[in-house]
PDB file of C-alpha atoms in Angstrom:
ATOM      1  CA  CYS A 161      -3.874  -0.046  -9.306  1.00 76.00           C
ATOM      2  CA  PRO A 162      -5.165  -3.639  -9.202  1.00 76.00           C
ATOM      3  CA  GLN A 163      -3.264  -4.236  -5.950  1.00 76.00           C
ATOM      4  CA  LYS A 164      -4.249  -0.849  -4.435  1.00 78.00           C
ATOM      5  CA  ALA A 165      -0.599   0.111  -3.931  1.00 75.00           C
ATOM      6  CA  PHE A 166      -1.577   3.796  -3.592  1.00 73.00           C
ATOM      7  CA  ARG A 167      -4.404   3.169  -1.121  1.00 77.00           C
ATOM      8  CA  SER A 168      -2.847   4.480   2.073  1.00 74.00           C
ATOM      9  CA  LYS A 169      -0.038   6.718   3.228  1.00 72.00           C
ATOM     10  CA  ILE A 170       2.847   4.587   4.494  1.00 67.00           C
ATOM     11  CA  TYR A 171       5.674   7.149   4.506  1.00 64.00           C
ATOM     12  CA  SER A 172       5.903  10.464   6.343  1.00 68.00           C
ATOM     13  CA  LYS A 173       8.387  13.319   5.888  1.00 66.00           C
ATOM     14  CA  LYS A 174       9.615  12.816   9.438  1.00 70.00           C
ATOM     15  CA  GLU A 175      10.168   9.046   9.060  1.00 68.00           C
ATOM     16  CA  PHE A 176      11.617   9.238   5.554  1.00 64.00           C
ATOM     17  CA  GLY A 177      13.742  12.336   6.137  1.00 64.00           C
ATOM     18  CA  LEU A 178      12.886  13.838   2.755  1.00 58.00           C
ATOM     19  CA  ASP A 179      10.472  16.447   1.449  1.00 60.00           C
ATOM     20  CA  GLN A 180       9.752  14.415  -1.707  1.00 60.00           C
ATOM     21  CA  LEU A 181       8.204  11.147  -0.559  1.00 58.00           C
ATOM     22  CA  PRO A 182       7.492   8.061  -2.669  1.00 57.00           C
ATOM     23  CA  ALA A 183       4.518   8.936  -4.874  1.00 60.00           C
ATOM     24  CA  ARG A 184       4.912  12.535  -3.658  1.00 61.00           C
ATOM     25  CA  THR A 185       2.405  12.106  -0.823  1.00 66.00           C
ATOM     26  CA  GLY A 186       3.919   9.004   0.785  1.00 64.00           C
ATOM     27  CA  ALA A 187       1.072   6.803  -0.444  1.00 69.00           C
ATOM     28  CA  TYR A 188       2.859   3.952  -2.220  1.00 71.00           C
ATOM     29  CA  SER A 189       3.394   0.314  -1.277  1.00 76.00           C
ATOM     30  CA  ARG A 190       6.282  -1.296  -3.145  1.00 77.00           C
ATOM     31  CA  ARG A 191       5.284  -4.656  -1.625  1.00 83.00           C
ATOM     32  CA  LEU A 192       1.862  -4.539  -3.254  1.00 83.00           C
ATOM     33  CA  CYS A 193       3.351  -3.343  -6.536  1.00 80.00           C
ATOM     34  CA  ASN A 194       5.791  -6.271  -6.510  1.00 86.00           C
ATOM     35  CA  LYS A 195       2.855  -8.635  -5.975  1.00 87.00           C
ATOM     36  CA  GLN A 196       1.251  -7.424  -9.218  1.00 87.00           C
ATOM     37  CA  MET A 197       4.545  -7.565 -11.108  1.00 87.00           C
ATOM     38  CA  GLN A 198       4.999 -11.201 -10.053  1.00 92.00           C
ATOM     39  CA  LEU A 199       1.490 -12.027 -11.272  1.00 91.00           C
ATOM     40  CA  ASP A 200       2.320 -10.371 -14.589  1.00 90.00           C
ATOM     41  CA  MET A 201       5.559 -12.393 -14.892  1.00 91.00           C
ATOM     42  CA  ASP A 202       3.767 -15.625 -13.995  1.00 94.00           C
ATOM     43  CA  ASN A 203       1.310 -14.980 -16.834  1.00 92.00           C
ATOM     44  CA  CYS A 204       3.934 -14.168 -19.459  1.00 92.00           C
ATOM     45  CA  GLU A 205       3.807 -15.410 -23.032  1.00 94.00           C
ATOM     46  CA  GLU A 206       6.634 -17.440 -24.567  1.00 94.00           C
ATOM     47  CA  ILE A 207       7.782 -15.999 -27.870  1.00 93.00           C
ATOM     48  CA  THR A 208      10.283 -16.916 -30.554  1.00 94.00           C
ATOM     49  CA  VAL A 209      13.332 -14.674 -30.507  1.00 92.00           C
ATOM     50  CA  GLU A 210      15.447 -14.461 -33.654  1.00 92.00           C
ATOM     51  CA  ALA A 211      18.952 -15.958 -33.282  1.00 92.00           C
ATOM     52  CA  GLN A 212      18.130 -17.629 -29.955  1.00 90.00           C
ATOM     53  CA  ASP A 213      17.561 -21.324 -29.362  1.00 93.00           C
ATOM     54  CA  GLU A 214      15.462 -20.816 -26.240  1.00 91.00           C
ATOM     55  CA  PRO A 215      12.107 -19.044 -26.342  1.00 90.00           C
ATOM     56  CA  GLY A 216      11.882 -15.562 -24.873  1.00 92.00           C
ATOM     57  CA  LYS A 217       9.268 -14.269 -22.481  1.00 92.00           C
ATOM     58  CA  LEU A 218       6.895 -11.443 -23.276  1.00 91.00           C
ATOM     59  CA  VAL A 219       5.707  -9.927 -20.004  1.00 91.00           C
ATOM     60  CA  ARG A 220       2.776  -7.557 -20.220  1.00 89.00           C
ATOM     61  CA  TYR A 221       3.197  -5.553 -17.036  1.00 84.00           C
ATOM     62  CA  CYS A 222       0.134  -3.888 -15.591  1.00 82.00           C
ATOM     63  CA  ARG A 223       1.710  -0.373 -15.659  1.00 81.00           C
ATOM     64  CA  ALA A 224      -1.382   1.177 -14.009  1.00 78.00           C
ATOM     65  CA  CYS A 225       0.923   2.645 -11.364  1.00 70.00           C
ATOM     66  CA  GLU A 226       3.106   4.210 -14.053  1.00 74.00           C
ATOM     67  CA  TRP A 227       0.142   6.042 -15.545  1.00 76.00           C
ATOM     68  CA  ALA A 228      -1.322   7.017 -12.159  1.00 70.00           C
ATOM     69  CA  CYS A 229       1.882   8.011 -10.378  1.00 67.00           C
ATOM     70  CA  PRO A 230       1.940  11.729  -9.471  1.00 64.00           C
ATOM     71  CA  VAL A 231       5.769  11.894  -9.288  1.00 63.00           C
ATOM     72  CA  GLY A 232       7.101  14.208 -11.968  1.00 64.00           C
ATOM     73  CA  LYS A 233       3.692  15.738 -12.649  1.00 69.00           C
ATOM     74  CA  THR A 234       2.832  19.291 -11.756  1.00 70.00           C
ATOM     75  CA  ALA A 235       1.556  19.468  -8.183  1.00 62.00           C
TER      76      ALA A 235
END
């Protein structure tokens, strides 16, 4: 993750009240993830969209977290 959103554990089972924590281990910072998503949106590309007068925006999200996320994978 470019923003190191999985760097440290920020949730615990006791604090969160669940056995399945964000990113399974509790190591996930939504704040840092949002920072990267905003950078991606700020660097979007304007594109022509058929049947629209205004240009559209093509956002190329980082998605590194999506590929690295352990949730849903076999433990």
